[in-house]
Amino acid sequence: MKVIRYILFPLSMLYGLITACRNLGFNTAVLKSVKFDLPIISVGNLSAGGTGKSPHIEYLIKLLMREFNVATLSRGYGRSISGFHLVDEDSTIIHCGDEPLQFKNKFPDIPIAVNKSRVLGVIELLKNKPDVNCILLDDAYQHRAITPSFSILLTEYNRPFFKDYMLPTGNLREWSLGRKRADVIIVTKSPEQLTNKERNIFIKKIKAEPHQSVYFSTLKYGQIKPINTGESFDSLSMLKDYQILLVTGIANPMPLVSKLHAEELDFKHLKFKDHHPFRQKDIQHIRNIFDTFGARKIILTTEKDIQRLRLADKNNELAIHYVKIEVELLGDETAFETQIINHVRKNKTNSGAFS
């Protein structure tokens, strides 16, 4: 691995130079950035995926929908069509990608939109849904054509940005100095029993600015639900008597894998790349492996993966279950929620004007 890093290091320097020049262009207003007259909260990271953006977006939706007309805007990674699309009950991953479809299935009354151009996406979203007074930008930390009113940076506890390298040597999309643009930094997938000493050491390594708040979150694994029909389970511990075929197509399945190990479950992991477009041949491959299992068996996947598996498994050949995943803030949930809600209250307007 170290040899590969040395080989790729010159490319990383070149990539880093390009991103640094781009950021300098936005910082000096040589490149234009649009600011809208309503609260727009950007959620993203410095690395290429795997920090848990989707459950954090869902956390924010649940928090904000109590008081505001919140909507989300994503790029729609992995979809087959381009342009603006407002997700509805007839949408598939072809129209919007997997994550926006997941949001819509969980929050059917919330406007969920996709557009590669975030600026045009916001304009079209507000044309279609003029009552919206708060927008969550999904995976938009590097999309600086919009100046968000509030920016949340995610970094994973076991793979923090300060230990990472620039692409392609590592996973960073920009230098760690980019952290300074954030209002809040959340350390995701943290151990549940995180001590104050461990928190303080981590915060020092982050080198947070005086204006930045740092929070820690962890993933909570809840109910296991069938995609269509079948038995539900209240927790992973209820699968102790089952042989499990774990199917994932996400950037970092290791937290879920570690959880299955911790529960001492009997499982085989079939791993696909992030946003893998499942085909009929994949369904057959999954079925061939699953047929070798015993009588008490189950196919388990993630909420994100079911969006793509459902499209591929049109005839419902596989009785697939998914585990519900939520975010829990460790110790300072009230402080975080108060900071977010106060920001939206202060900046809320219905005009949607921009400058």
XYZ file of C-alpha atoms in Angstrom:
355
model
C 0.000 0.000 0.000
C 2.814 2.431 0.829
C 4.443 1.687 -2.548
C 1.207 2.535 -4.371
C 0.938 5.765 -2.397
C 4.423 6.803 -3.477
C 3.590 6.013 -7.109
C 0.323 7.964 -7.062
C 1.641 10.852 -4.980
C 2.499 13.115 -7.972
C -1.067 12.728 -9.275
C -2.372 13.622 -5.828
C -0.268 16.781 -5.829
C -1.629 17.741 -9.236
C -5.210 17.059 -8.180
C -4.633 19.018 -4.977
C -3.240 21.963 -6.948
C -6.300 22.012 -9.209
C -8.745 21.949 -6.282
C -6.725 24.588 -4.423
C -6.852 26.919 -7.449
C -10.582 26.349 -7.761
C -11.169 27.150 -4.089
C -9.003 30.246 -4.399
C -11.181 31.362 -7.289
C -14.301 31.137 -5.132
C -12.584 32.670 -2.097
C -11.558 35.732 -4.134
C -14.863 35.991 -6.034
C -13.152 35.311 -9.368
C -15.575 32.385 -9.646
C -19.188 33.313 -8.958
C -21.093 31.817 -6.040
C -24.846 32.373 -5.644
C -26.405 33.066 -2.252
C -30.151 32.526 -1.912
C -32.391 34.450 0.455
C -33.466 31.445 2.524
C -31.614 29.013 4.796
C -29.686 26.455 2.754
C -27.838 23.874 4.826
C -25.057 21.998 3.058
C -24.096 18.533 4.307
C -20.955 16.950 2.904
C -17.416 15.817 3.493
C -13.840 16.254 2.350
C -13.499 12.614 1.356
C -15.080 10.534 -1.393
C -18.042 8.929 0.343
C -18.631 6.645 3.279
C -19.113 9.164 6.105
C -22.831 8.578 6.598
C -24.382 11.539 4.795
C -27.763 9.896 4.166
C -28.685 9.136 7.807
C -27.530 12.630 8.812
C -29.739 14.196 6.130
C -32.629 12.114 7.456
C -31.840 13.255 10.995
C -32.056 16.882 9.834
C -35.286 16.265 7.920
C -36.932 14.832 11.030
C -35.653 17.740 13.112
C -36.694 20.526 10.732
C -39.982 19.184 9.373
C -41.604 19.786 12.768
C -41.486 23.556 12.240
C -40.374 24.366 8.687
C -41.242 23.506 5.085
C -38.014 21.656 4.433
C -36.856 20.122 1.146
C -33.727 18.302 -0.025
C -31.675 18.750 -3.174
C -29.169 16.134 -4.350
C -27.070 15.616 -7.444
C -28.839 12.322 -8.151
C -25.686 10.250 -8.509
C -26.106 7.120 -10.618
C -29.328 8.090 -12.380
C -29.764 7.660 -16.136
C -31.416 10.958 -17.023
C -30.241 14.534 -16.570
C -31.798 17.831 -15.583
C -34.134 18.741 -12.755
C -36.423 16.073 -11.323
C -38.857 16.323 -8.439
C -39.092 12.853 -6.916
C -42.592 11.352 -6.660
C -44.204 7.964 -6.022
C -43.502 6.845 -9.596
C -39.810 7.762 -9.573
C -37.106 5.102 -9.725
C -33.326 5.221 -9.448
C -33.300 5.901 -13.200
C -34.870 9.297 -12.505
C -33.127 10.293 -9.282
C -30.561 7.792 -7.979
C -30.757 5.716 -4.817
C -30.381 8.215 -1.952
C -33.109 10.684 -3.027
C -35.456 7.744 -3.594
C -34.657 6.519 -0.085
C -35.510 9.965 1.322
C -38.815 10.051 -0.574
C -39.830 6.584 0.600
C -39.186 7.569 4.214
C -40.578 11.114 3.987
C -43.309 11.060 1.291
C -44.612 14.543 2.162
C -41.200 16.257 1.877
C -40.125 17.723 -1.503
C -37.097 15.753 -2.705
C -35.362 17.084 -5.821
C -32.294 16.270 -7.907
C -30.195 18.307 -10.299
C -26.497 18.227 -11.103
C -26.512 22.034 -11.071
C -27.366 22.974 -7.507
C -28.104 26.593 -8.498
C -30.628 25.617 -11.172
C -31.916 22.923 -8.846
C -32.763 25.432 -6.119
C -34.435 27.778 -8.635
C -36.584 24.973 -10.091
C -37.369 23.560 -6.657
C -38.667 26.917 -5.455
C -40.695 27.355 -8.656
C -42.373 23.996 -8.079
C -42.610 24.285 -4.286
C -42.808 27.998 -3.411
C -43.728 27.280 0.219
C -40.318 25.700 0.887
C -38.385 27.835 3.384
C -35.378 25.610 4.115
C -33.302 23.416 1.780
C -30.858 20.649 2.666
C -28.084 20.252 0.087
C -26.924 16.636 0.045
C -23.216 15.974 -0.626
C -22.535 19.561 -1.645
C -19.442 20.592 0.318
C -17.357 21.008 -2.864
C -20.226 22.478 -4.914
C -19.301 26.062 -4.271
C -21.448 27.599 -7.000
C -23.921 27.982 -4.126
C -22.939 29.728 -0.905
C -24.892 27.879 1.791
C -26.187 29.786 4.783
C -24.889 26.961 7.003
C -22.382 24.213 6.287
C -22.027 20.845 8.031
C -18.848 18.844 7.439
C -18.827 15.114 8.209
C -15.703 13.093 8.914
C -15.583 9.463 9.977
C -14.093 8.548 13.363
C -11.982 5.694 11.996
C -11.057 7.506 8.757
C -10.779 11.215 9.637
C -9.656 13.772 7.078
C -6.528 14.602 9.059
C -5.241 11.053 8.488
C -6.188 10.922 4.813
C -4.439 11.771 1.536
C -5.565 13.584 -1.575
C -7.067 11.505 -4.394
C -5.955 9.177 -5.931
C -3.437 8.312 -3.189
C -6.177 8.617 -0.587
C -9.833 9.642 -0.541
C -9.704 13.415 -0.027
C -11.449 15.560 -2.641
C -9.685 18.680 -1.376
C -7.018 19.617 1.157
C -7.986 19.467 4.823
C -7.846 23.283 4.936
C -11.289 23.071 3.388
C -12.582 22.231 6.855
C -12.467 25.961 7.665
C -15.583 26.615 5.566
C -17.742 24.525 7.896
C -19.932 25.933 10.655
C -20.257 22.515 12.261
C -18.029 19.429 12.089
C -19.595 16.085 12.981
C -17.385 13.082 13.694
C -19.533 10.214 12.428
C -19.629 6.497 13.269
C -18.027 7.194 16.629
C -17.879 4.525 19.367
C -20.952 4.663 21.596
C -18.810 4.688 24.738
C -16.639 7.635 23.728
C -14.808 9.180 26.696
C -14.255 12.896 27.232
C -10.525 12.327 26.907
C -10.974 10.674 23.498
C -13.244 13.530 22.400
C -10.734 16.186 23.383
C -7.846 14.423 21.645
C -9.893 14.127 18.459
C -11.004 17.771 18.568
C -7.389 18.923 18.887
C -6.449 16.909 15.811
C -9.329 18.428 13.846
C -7.958 21.922 14.608
C -11.395 23.466 14.661
C -11.694 27.205 14.205
C -13.139 29.335 17.062
C -16.453 29.707 15.214
C -16.845 25.968 14.626
C -18.772 23.529 16.803
C -17.667 19.888 16.886
C -20.122 17.061 17.593
C -19.867 13.276 17.636
C -22.488 10.895 16.257
C -22.920 7.143 16.121
C -25.038 4.777 14.029
C -27.949 2.928 15.582
C -29.240 -0.227 13.911
C -32.966 -0.725 14.343
C -35.709 -2.866 12.840
C -35.149 -5.379 10.059
C -37.937 -4.980 7.521
C -38.845 -6.986 4.391
C -38.829 -5.170 1.050
C -42.252 -6.549 0.162
C -43.673 -9.343 2.305
C -42.156 -11.378 5.103
C -41.370 -11.307 8.785
C -40.013 -8.182 10.523
C -37.489 -8.280 13.338
C -37.027 -5.721 16.094
C -33.236 -5.942 16.152
C -30.232 -7.696 14.635
C -29.911 -9.852 17.753
C -33.104 -11.657 16.681
C -31.240 -13.135 13.706
C -28.976 -15.345 15.812
C -30.584 -18.546 14.522
C -30.367 -17.493 10.865
C -27.758 -17.815 8.161
C -27.396 -14.324 6.734
C -26.333 -13.293 3.253
C -25.309 -9.649 3.623
C -25.486 -7.791 0.293
C -24.032 -4.278 0.132
C -23.265 -1.742 -2.570
C -22.236 1.207 -0.402
C -18.927 3.026 0.047
C -18.154 1.715 3.523
C -20.100 -1.311 4.796
C -17.597 -2.019 7.601
C -19.655 -0.490 10.460
C -22.534 -2.850 9.599
C -20.133 -5.765 9.168
C -18.588 -4.988 12.561
C -22.061 -4.856 14.117
C -22.914 -8.308 12.759
C -19.646 -9.623 14.174
C -20.370 -7.994 17.536
C -23.776 -9.701 17.595
C -21.986 -13.013 16.810
C -24.209 -13.623 13.797
C -23.572 -16.228 11.106
C -23.201 -14.314 7.856
C -21.519 -14.218 4.466
C -20.807 -10.802 2.940
C -21.356 -10.222 -0.773
C -19.815 -6.812 -1.421
C -20.421 -4.655 -4.498
C -18.990 -1.215 -5.287
C -20.712 1.963 -4.122
C -23.913 2.785 -6.063
C -23.600 -0.539 -7.905
C -26.356 -0.766 -10.572
C -27.728 -4.215 -9.792
C -28.660 -6.256 -12.850
C -30.528 -9.494 -13.385
C -27.223 -11.384 -13.402
C -26.491 -10.010 -9.931
C -29.884 -11.187 -8.688
C -29.127 -14.655 -10.078
C -25.673 -14.625 -8.444
C -27.206 -13.675 -5.096
C -29.814 -16.400 -5.500
C -27.208 -19.054 -6.355
C -25.283 -18.304 -3.163
C -28.451 -18.052 -1.074
C -29.650 -21.464 -2.316
C -26.610 -23.093 -0.679
C -27.743 -21.890 2.765
C -29.829 -23.936 5.202
C -33.540 -23.716 5.987
C -33.420 -20.678 8.309
C -31.831 -18.008 6.186
C -32.247 -14.371 5.282
C -30.853 -11.872 2.758
C -29.948 -8.639 4.514
C -29.069 -5.298 2.946
C -29.104 -1.548 3.658
C -31.840 1.038 3.104
C -29.752 2.607 0.371
C -29.211 -0.689 -1.461
C -32.868 -1.709 -1.546
C -33.599 1.163 -3.926
C -31.378 -0.464 -6.574
C -32.114 -4.089 -5.669
C -35.866 -3.510 -5.940
C -35.504 -2.293 -9.524
C -33.366 -5.298 -10.498
C -35.526 -7.863 -8.691
C -38.680 -6.942 -10.592
C -40.348 -10.301 -10.046
C -39.559 -10.327 -6.322
C -37.493 -13.485 -6.701
C -35.596 -12.793 -3.482
C -37.127 -12.249 -0.044
C -34.781 -9.407 0.850
C -34.749 -7.608 4.205
C -33.089 -4.309 5.082
C -31.878 -2.917 8.387
C -33.009 0.564 9.398
C -30.134 2.872 10.310
C -30.393 6.084 12.303
C -28.004 8.667 13.690
C -27.647 9.442 17.371
C -25.710 12.448 18.663
C -23.476 11.517 21.580
C -24.127 13.657 24.630
C -24.850 17.040 23.043
C -27.922 16.438 20.901
C -29.808 19.407 22.402
C -26.962 21.833 21.663
C -26.743 20.677 18.040
C -30.485 20.810 17.411
C -30.778 24.232 19.044
C -27.964 25.564 16.839
C -29.635 24.293 13.661
C -33.159 25.422 14.548
C -32.017 28.885 15.646
C -30.144 29.322 12.372
C -33.198 28.424 10.284
C -35.517 30.623 12.363
C -33.159 33.551 11.971
C -32.760 33.175 8.201
C -36.176 31.847 7.183
C -37.974 33.637 4.359
C -40.270 32.564 1.554
C -38.858 34.781 -1.183
C -36.181 32.514 -2.609
C -34.386 35.522 -4.101
C -30.678 35.260 -4.769
C -27.687 37.472 -5.305
